[in-house]
Amino acid sequence: MKTFNLTLIFIWVLFTCSAAQQNPNDTYTLLKPDRVFDGQQMHAGWWVLVKGNRIEAVGEPNTITTPSSAKIIDLKGETLMPGMIEGHSHLFLHPYSETIWNNQVLTESRAERTARAVVHAKATLMAGFTTVRDLGTEGAGYDDVGLKAAIIKGVIPGPRMLVATRAIVATGSYGPKSTVAEASIIKGAEEADGIDGITHAVRSQIGYGADVVKIYVDYRWGPNGTAEPTFTEAELKTAVEVAKSSGRIVAVHSGTAEGMRRAIAAGVTTIEHGDNGTPELFKLMKEKGIALCPTLAATEAIATYVGWEKGNDPDPESVKQKHISFTEALQAGVTICMGGDVGVFPHGDNAREMILMADYGMKPIDVLRSATNVNATVFQLKDLGNIKTGYIADIIAVEGNPADDIKSVKQVKLVMKDGVIY
């Protein structure tokens, strides 16, 4: 019996040693596409070698030494590029054509909203977006922090997440609203007022897991529902100071010229929407290094929900104004982030924004940069957004050449996140 036990122990030792030698971090994958977009430029004939979850080598085939054990994946006719980064998402929302925003917040349980978010996360990843900046749960509290944790732990598939948790609004400005003063209803974001109030809200959300601070600097709370500024310039400067002292970036919802002016003066990181920006404001954004996330797709989606038929009907004023503001931002040289306000339209259709950016006058190669290297830089994402030696292996392959035809980004053939092929 003793000899038998020693034999078992010997076999177990051999097995565990062998398993250690097959550490996933030591596995190699060679990707052989027709071309590689590295986050900045397109390179014909390049290959990429991945070791574990990192890029081991990239370049001309004769510069890459491939181990005999490497798994080889031929990607004939395809373009390899960094995993795309969605700059403005709401995984806890679904299209308003299915359920209007108020009813999602007021009538869908947190369990249902989380279940939907799980489905949305997978759809986003499989569409080639390996990272999202999720800018508020819209009434679902801090559930995005839990969703992020579940993805990190491998419980569910999904993209890397930068989360904003509840987002911050001025009291009385945001919905849902009720004319019954005694009614206690769920709000779509956390209300805060004054220097002390907004300081507390920023610090509290960071404490609960926020990676980015989202603030609504204007909203539709003016007479007859017109959009007007909410927080004062002093309040916004305080919020930015507090957030940035913790290393967090600050994203602000803004569609009015005055709201944008205050946000620019406060030194925010990104302005979302920017519908009524002016050449002067975009010039200031350029000078201060503040990026614009234009959300073209959300504007068009909302217009279709109220009856607009693109291609058949004249463009509504909201779409016309978006064309104007986007063109002026481009002319001013403002850094443009790719972000569509997904959730207003279906998750997994994130690339709709990229196609519109090209339609509205941005060069396809610049659109690709925006969705990869630019977003990674603006969002302070280390070792992401580029295909470079030593970077994290978040890599996708798409059919054709998206620098020639941006619609190719919707033809995703391979998704690798952290070295794992999904």
Coordinates of C-alpha atoms in Angstrom, one line a residue:
M1 CA 0.0 0.0 0.0
K2 CA 2.9 2.4 0.8
T3 CA 4.5 1.8 -2.6
F4 CA 1.1 2.5 -4.3
N5 CA 0.7 5.8 -2.5
L6 CA 4.3 6.8 -3.4
T7 CA 3.6 6.0 -7.0
L8 CA 0.5 8.2 -6.9
I9 CA 2.4 11.0 -5.4
F10 CA 5.1 10.7 -8.1
I11 CA 2.5 10.8 -10.9
W12 CA 0.8 13.8 -9.2
V13 CA 4.2 15.6 -9.0
L14 CA 4.9 14.9 -12.7
F15 CA 1.4 16.1 -13.7
T16 CA 1.6 19.3 -11.7
C17 CA 5.0 20.1 -13.1
S18 CA 3.7 19.5 -16.6
A19 CA 0.7 21.7 -16.0
A20 CA 3.0 24.4 -14.7
Q21 CA 5.0 24.2 -17.9
Q22 CA 1.8 24.8 -19.9
N23 CA 1.1 28.1 -18.1
P24 CA -1.4 30.1 -20.2
N25 CA 1.0 33.0 -19.9
D26 CA 3.5 31.0 -22.0
T27 CA 1.2 30.2 -24.8
Y28 CA 1.8 31.8 -28.2
T29 CA -0.7 32.8 -31.0
L30 CA 0.5 34.1 -34.3
L31 CA -2.1 36.2 -36.2
K32 CA -1.5 36.5 -40.0
P33 CA -3.8 39.1 -41.5
D34 CA -3.5 41.0 -44.8
R35 CA -2.8 44.2 -42.9
V36 CA -2.5 45.7 -39.4
F37 CA -3.9 49.0 -38.2
D38 CA -1.8 49.6 -35.1
G39 CA -3.9 52.4 -33.7
Q40 CA -2.3 55.1 -35.7
Q41 CA -1.2 53.8 -39.2
M42 CA -2.1 51.0 -41.6
H43 CA 0.6 48.5 -42.4
A44 CA 0.3 46.0 -45.2
G45 CA 1.6 42.5 -44.7
W46 CA 2.3 42.8 -41.0
W47 CA 1.8 39.9 -38.5
V48 CA 1.2 39.9 -34.8
L49 CA 2.6 37.4 -32.2
V50 CA 0.8 37.2 -28.9
K51 CA 2.3 35.6 -25.8
G52 CA -0.3 35.0 -23.0
N53 CA -2.2 38.2 -22.7
R54 CA 0.5 40.5 -24.2
I55 CA 1.7 41.4 -27.7
E56 CA 5.1 39.8 -28.0
A57 CA 6.0 41.1 -31.5
V58 CA 4.4 43.0 -34.4
G59 CA 5.8 43.8 -37.8
E60 CA 7.0 42.3 -41.1
P61 CA 7.0 38.5 -41.0
N62 CA 10.8 38.3 -41.3
T63 CA 11.1 40.3 -38.1
I64 CA 9.1 37.9 -36.0
T65 CA 10.5 34.7 -34.5
T66 CA 7.6 32.3 -34.0
P67 CA 8.0 29.3 -31.5
S68 CA 7.1 25.9 -33.0
S69 CA 4.4 25.6 -30.3
A70 CA 2.5 28.7 -31.5
K71 CA -1.1 28.5 -32.6
I72 CA -1.3 30.0 -36.1
I73 CA -4.5 31.8 -37.2
D74 CA -4.7 32.9 -40.9
L75 CA -6.8 36.0 -41.5
K76 CA -6.8 36.2 -45.2
G77 CA -8.4 39.3 -46.6
E78 CA -8.8 40.8 -43.1
T79 CA -7.4 43.7 -41.1
L80 CA -6.1 43.3 -37.6
M81 CA -6.6 46.3 -35.3
P82 CA -6.8 47.1 -31.6
G83 CA -10.0 46.2 -29.8
M84 CA -12.3 49.2 -30.2
I85 CA -13.1 51.5 -27.3
E86 CA -16.7 52.7 -26.9
G87 CA -16.5 56.2 -25.4
H88 CA -20.1 56.7 -24.4
S89 CA -22.3 53.8 -23.4
H90 CA -25.1 53.0 -21.0
L91 CA -25.2 49.3 -20.6
F92 CA -28.2 49.6 -18.2
L93 CA -30.4 51.2 -20.9
H94 CA -32.0 49.7 -24.1
P95 CA -33.4 51.5 -27.1
Y96 CA -36.1 54.1 -26.3
S97 CA -38.2 52.7 -29.2
E98 CA -38.6 49.5 -27.0
T99 CA -39.3 51.3 -23.7
I100 CA -39.1 55.0 -23.1
W101 CA -36.4 56.2 -20.7
N102 CA -38.9 57.2 -17.9
N103 CA -40.4 53.7 -17.9
Q104 CA -37.0 52.0 -17.9
V105 CA -36.1 53.9 -14.8
L106 CA -39.5 53.7 -13.0
T107 CA -41.0 50.3 -14.0
E108 CA -38.1 47.9 -14.8
S109 CA -36.7 46.1 -11.7
R110 CA -33.0 46.3 -10.9
A111 CA -32.8 42.5 -11.6
E112 CA -34.3 43.0 -15.0
R113 CA -32.0 45.9 -15.8
T114 CA -28.9 44.0 -14.7
A115 CA -30.0 40.9 -16.8
R116 CA -30.3 43.2 -19.8
A117 CA -26.9 44.8 -19.0
V118 CA -25.3 41.3 -19.0
V119 CA -26.7 40.7 -22.5
H120 CA -25.6 44.1 -23.6
A121 CA -22.1 43.6 -22.3
K122 CA -21.7 40.4 -24.4
A123 CA -23.1 42.0 -27.5
T124 CA -20.7 44.9 -27.1
L125 CA -17.7 42.6 -26.8
M126 CA -18.7 40.4 -29.8
A127 CA -19.0 43.6 -31.9
G128 CA -15.3 44.2 -31.4
F129 CA -15.5 46.7 -28.6
T130 CA -13.2 45.3 -25.9
T131 CA -13.5 48.4 -23.6
V132 CA -16.4 50.8 -22.8
R133 CA -16.7 54.0 -20.9
D134 CA -20.1 53.6 -19.3
L135 CA -21.4 57.0 -18.3
G136 CA -24.2 56.3 -15.8
T137 CA -26.6 53.6 -14.8
E138 CA -29.6 55.9 -15.1
G139 CA -31.3 55.0 -11.9
A140 CA -29.6 51.6 -11.3
G141 CA -27.4 52.8 -8.5
Y142 CA -23.9 51.4 -8.4
D143 CA -24.8 48.2 -10.3
D144 CA -22.3 49.0 -13.0
V145 CA -19.5 48.4 -10.4
G146 CA -20.9 44.9 -9.8
L147 CA -21.2 44.3 -13.6
K148 CA -17.6 45.3 -14.0
A149 CA -16.5 43.0 -11.2
A150 CA -18.4 40.0 -12.8
I151 CA -16.6 40.6 -16.1
I152 CA -13.2 40.8 -14.4
K153 CA -13.8 37.6 -12.5
G154 CA -14.9 35.8 -15.6
V155 CA -18.4 35.2 -14.4
I156 CA -19.8 36.7 -17.7
P157 CA -18.2 37.8 -21.0
G158 CA -17.9 41.5 -21.6
P159 CA -15.7 44.4 -22.3
R160 CA -13.4 46.2 -19.9
M161 CA -15.4 48.9 -18.2
L162 CA -14.8 52.4 -17.0
V163 CA -17.8 53.1 -14.9
A164 CA -19.4 56.4 -13.7
T165 CA -22.0 54.9 -11.3
R166 CA -24.9 57.2 -10.6
A167 CA -23.6 60.4 -12.4
I168 CA -24.3 63.8 -10.9
V169 CA -27.1 66.3 -11.6
A170 CA -28.4 69.5 -10.0
T171 CA -31.4 69.1 -7.8
G172 CA -34.6 69.5 -9.7
S173 CA -33.0 69.4 -13.1
Y174 CA -33.2 65.7 -14.1
G175 CA -35.9 63.1 -14.4
P176 CA -38.0 61.3 -13.8
K177 CA -40.2 64.1 -12.5
S178 CA -43.5 64.3 -10.7
T179 CA -45.8 67.2 -9.9
V180 CA -46.7 65.6 -6.6
A181 CA -44.3 67.1 -4.1
E182 CA -44.8 64.3 -1.6
A183 CA -44.0 61.5 -4.1
S184 CA -40.7 59.7 -3.7
I185 CA -39.5 58.5 -7.0
I186 CA -36.3 57.1 -8.4
K187 CA -34.0 59.6 -10.0
G188 CA -31.8 58.9 -13.0
A189 CA -28.7 60.4 -11.3
E190 CA -27.5 61.6 -7.9
E191 CA -28.7 65.1 -7.0
A192 CA -26.1 67.5 -5.5
D193 CA -26.0 71.3 -4.8
G194 CA -23.3 73.8 -3.8
I195 CA -19.6 73.4 -3.2
D196 CA -20.0 71.0 -0.2
G197 CA -22.8 69.0 -1.9
I198 CA -21.0 68.4 -5.2
T199 CA -17.7 67.7 -3.3
H200 CA -19.5 65.0 -1.3
A201 CA -21.2 63.5 -4.4
V202 CA -17.9 63.2 -6.3
R203 CA -16.1 61.7 -3.4
S204 CA -18.9 59.3 -2.5
Q205 CA -19.2 58.0 -6.1
I206 CA -15.4 57.5 -6.3
G207 CA -15.6 55.6 -2.9
Y208 CA -18.3 53.3 -4.4
G209 CA -16.2 52.5 -7.4
A210 CA -16.5 55.2 -10.0
D211 CA -13.6 55.3 -12.5
V212 CA -14.9 58.5 -14.2
V213 CA -17.0 61.3 -12.8
K214 CA -20.0 62.2 -15.0
I215 CA -21.8 65.6 -14.5
Y216 CA -24.8 67.1 -16.3
V217 CA -23.8 70.7 -16.7
D218 CA -27.0 71.6 -18.5
Y219 CA -30.3 69.9 -19.0
R220 CA -33.9 70.4 -20.2
W221 CA -35.1 72.2 -17.0
G222 CA -35.7 75.7 -18.4
P223 CA -39.0 77.4 -19.2
N224 CA -41.1 75.0 -21.5
G225 CA -38.4 72.3 -21.2
T226 CA -35.6 74.3 -22.8
A227 CA -32.0 73.2 -22.1
E228 CA -30.3 75.5 -19.6
P229 CA -27.1 75.3 -17.5
T230 CA -27.4 73.6 -14.1
F231 CA -24.2 74.0 -12.0
T232 CA -22.4 77.2 -11.5
E233 CA -18.8 77.6 -12.8
A234 CA -17.6 77.5 -9.2
E235 CA -19.4 74.3 -8.5
L236 CA -17.9 72.7 -11.6
K237 CA -14.4 73.8 -10.9
T238 CA -14.7 72.2 -7.4
A239 CA -16.0 69.0 -8.9
V240 CA -13.2 68.8 -11.4
E241 CA -10.6 69.6 -8.8
V242 CA -11.9 66.9 -6.4
A243 CA -12.2 64.3 -9.2
K244 CA -8.8 65.0 -10.8
S245 CA -7.1 65.0 -7.4
S246 CA -8.0 61.3 -7.2
G247 CA -6.7 60.6 -10.8
R248 CA -10.2 60.5 -12.3
I249 CA -11.3 62.0 -15.6
V250 CA -14.4 64.1 -15.8
A251 CA -17.0 63.7 -18.5
V252 CA -19.8 66.3 -18.8
H253 CA -23.1 66.2 -20.6
S254 CA -23.5 69.5 -22.3
G255 CA -25.6 70.8 -25.3
T256 CA -25.8 74.5 -24.6
A257 CA -23.2 77.1 -25.4
E258 CA -23.2 78.5 -21.8
G259 CA -23.0 75.0 -20.3
M260 CA -20.0 74.2 -22.5
R261 CA -18.3 77.5 -21.6
R262 CA -18.6 76.7 -17.9
A263 CA -17.3 73.2 -18.5
I264 CA -14.3 74.4 -20.5
A265 CA -13.5 77.0 -17.8
A266 CA -13.7 74.2 -15.2
G267 CA -11.2 72.1 -17.1
V268 CA -13.2 69.0 -17.7
T269 CA -11.8 66.0 -19.7
T270 CA -14.5 65.5 -22.2
I271 CA -17.7 67.2 -23.3
E272 CA -20.4 64.8 -24.4
H273 CA -22.8 65.9 -27.3
G274 CA -21.7 69.6 -27.7
D275 CA -24.7 70.2 -30.0
N276 CA -24.6 74.0 -29.7
G277 CA -20.9 74.5 -29.6
T278 CA -19.5 77.5 -31.5
P279 CA -16.2 78.0 -33.3
E280 CA -15.0 80.1 -30.4
L281 CA -15.9 77.4 -27.9
F282 CA -14.3 74.7 -30.0
K283 CA -11.2 76.9 -30.3
L284 CA -11.0 77.0 -26.5
M285 CA -11.5 73.2 -26.3
K286 CA -8.6 72.7 -28.6
E287 CA -6.4 75.1 -26.6
K288 CA -7.2 73.4 -23.3
G289 CA -7.0 69.8 -24.7
I290 CA -10.6 69.1 -23.9
A291 CA -12.1 66.3 -26.2
L292 CA -15.5 66.1 -27.7
C293 CA -17.6 63.0 -27.8
P294 CA -20.3 64.0 -30.4
T295 CA -22.8 61.1 -30.1
L296 CA -24.0 61.4 -33.6
A297 CA -25.8 58.1 -33.6
A298 CA -28.0 58.9 -30.6
T299 CA -29.2 62.1 -32.2
E300 CA -30.2 60.3 -35.4
A301 CA -31.8 57.4 -33.4
I302 CA -34.0 59.7 -31.3
A303 CA -35.1 61.5 -34.5
T304 CA -36.2 58.2 -36.0
Y305 CA -38.2 57.3 -32.9
V306 CA -40.4 60.3 -33.5
G307 CA -41.0 59.5 -37.2
W308 CA -38.0 60.8 -39.2
E309 CA -37.1 58.5 -42.1
K310 CA -33.5 59.2 -43.1
G311 CA -33.0 59.4 -46.8
N312 CA -36.7 60.1 -47.4
D313 CA -37.4 63.0 -45.1
P314 CA -35.6 66.3 -44.7
D315 CA -33.1 66.3 -41.8
P316 CA -34.7 67.6 -38.6
E317 CA -33.2 70.6 -36.9
S318 CA -31.4 68.4 -34.3
V319 CA -29.6 66.5 -37.1
K320 CA -28.8 69.6 -39.0
Q321 CA -27.3 71.2 -35.9
K322 CA -25.2 68.1 -35.2
H323 CA -23.7 68.3 -38.7
I324 CA -22.8 71.9 -38.0
S325 CA -21.3 71.4 -34.6
F326 CA -19.3 68.3 -35.7
T327 CA -18.0 70.1 -38.8
E328 CA -16.9 73.2 -36.7
A329 CA -15.2 70.9 -34.1
L330 CA -13.2 69.2 -36.9
Q331 CA -12.2 72.5 -38.4
A332 CA -11.0 73.7 -35.0
G333 CA -8.9 70.6 -34.6
V334 CA -10.7 69.4 -31.4
T335 CA -9.8 65.9 -30.3
I336 CA -12.8 63.7 -31.2
C337 CA -13.6 60.7 -29.1
M338 CA -15.7 57.9 -30.6
G339 CA -18.8 57.4 -28.5
G340 CA -22.4 56.9 -29.7
D341 CA -24.5 57.1 -26.5
V342 CA -25.2 53.4 -27.0
G343 CA -28.3 52.3 -25.1
V344 CA -30.3 55.0 -26.9
F345 CA -29.8 52.6 -29.8
P346 CA -28.9 48.9 -29.6
H347 CA -25.8 47.6 -27.9
G348 CA -23.7 45.6 -30.4
D349 CA -24.4 48.3 -33.1
N350 CA -21.8 50.5 -31.6
A351 CA -20.0 50.9 -34.9
R352 CA -23.0 52.9 -36.2
E353 CA -21.3 56.0 -34.7
M354 CA -18.1 55.3 -36.6
I355 CA -19.9 55.1 -39.9
L356 CA -21.7 58.4 -39.2
M357 CA -18.5 60.1 -38.2
A358 CA -17.2 59.3 -41.7
D359 CA -20.5 60.3 -43.3
Y360 CA -20.3 63.6 -41.5
G361 CA -16.8 64.4 -42.9
M362 CA -14.2 62.6 -40.8
K363 CA -11.5 60.6 -42.7
P364 CA -12.0 56.9 -42.1
I365 CA -8.4 56.5 -40.8
D366 CA -9.1 59.2 -38.3
V367 CA -12.3 57.5 -37.2
L368 CA -10.2 54.3 -36.6
R369 CA -7.8 56.3 -34.6
S370 CA -10.6 57.9 -32.6
A371 CA -12.0 54.5 -31.6
T372 CA -8.6 53.1 -30.6
N373 CA -5.5 55.2 -29.8
V374 CA -7.3 58.5 -29.2
N375 CA -9.9 57.1 -26.8
A376 CA -7.2 55.2 -24.9
T377 CA -5.2 58.3 -24.5
V378 CA -8.0 60.6 -23.5
F379 CA -9.4 58.0 -21.0
Q380 CA -5.9 57.3 -19.6
L381 CA -6.0 53.6 -20.5
K382 CA -2.6 52.1 -20.1
D383 CA -1.3 49.6 -22.7
L384 CA -4.6 49.6 -24.7
G385 CA -5.7 51.2 -28.0
N386 CA -2.6 50.3 -29.9
I387 CA -1.0 47.2 -31.3
K388 CA 2.5 47.5 -30.0
T389 CA 5.0 45.2 -28.3
G390 CA 4.2 44.9 -24.6
Y391 CA 0.7 46.1 -25.0
I392 CA -2.3 44.1 -23.7
A393 CA -3.6 41.7 -26.4
D394 CA -7.0 43.3 -27.0
I395 CA -7.2 42.7 -30.7
I396 CA -9.9 42.2 -33.3
A397 CA -10.0 41.3 -37.0
V398 CA -12.5 42.8 -39.5
E399 CA -13.2 41.9 -43.1
G400 CA -11.6 44.1 -45.7
N401 CA -9.9 47.4 -45.2
P402 CA -11.8 49.8 -42.9
A403 CA -9.5 52.7 -44.0
D404 CA -11.0 52.3 -47.5
D405 CA -14.5 51.4 -46.3
I406 CA -15.4 52.3 -42.7
K407 CA -18.4 49.9 -42.9
S408 CA -15.9 47.1 -42.6
V409 CA -15.7 47.6 -38.9
K410 CA -19.1 46.0 -38.6
Q411 CA -17.8 42.8 -40.2
V412 CA -15.9 41.5 -37.1
K413 CA -14.3 38.1 -37.7
L414 CA -12.2 37.7 -34.5
V415 CA -12.3 39.1 -31.0
M416 CA -9.4 38.7 -28.6
K417 CA -9.5 40.3 -25.2
D418 CA -6.7 39.9 -22.7
G419 CA -5.2 37.2 -25.0
V420 CA -8.4 35.1 -25.0
I421 CA -10.3 34.6 -28.2
Y422 CA -14.0 35.0 -27.8

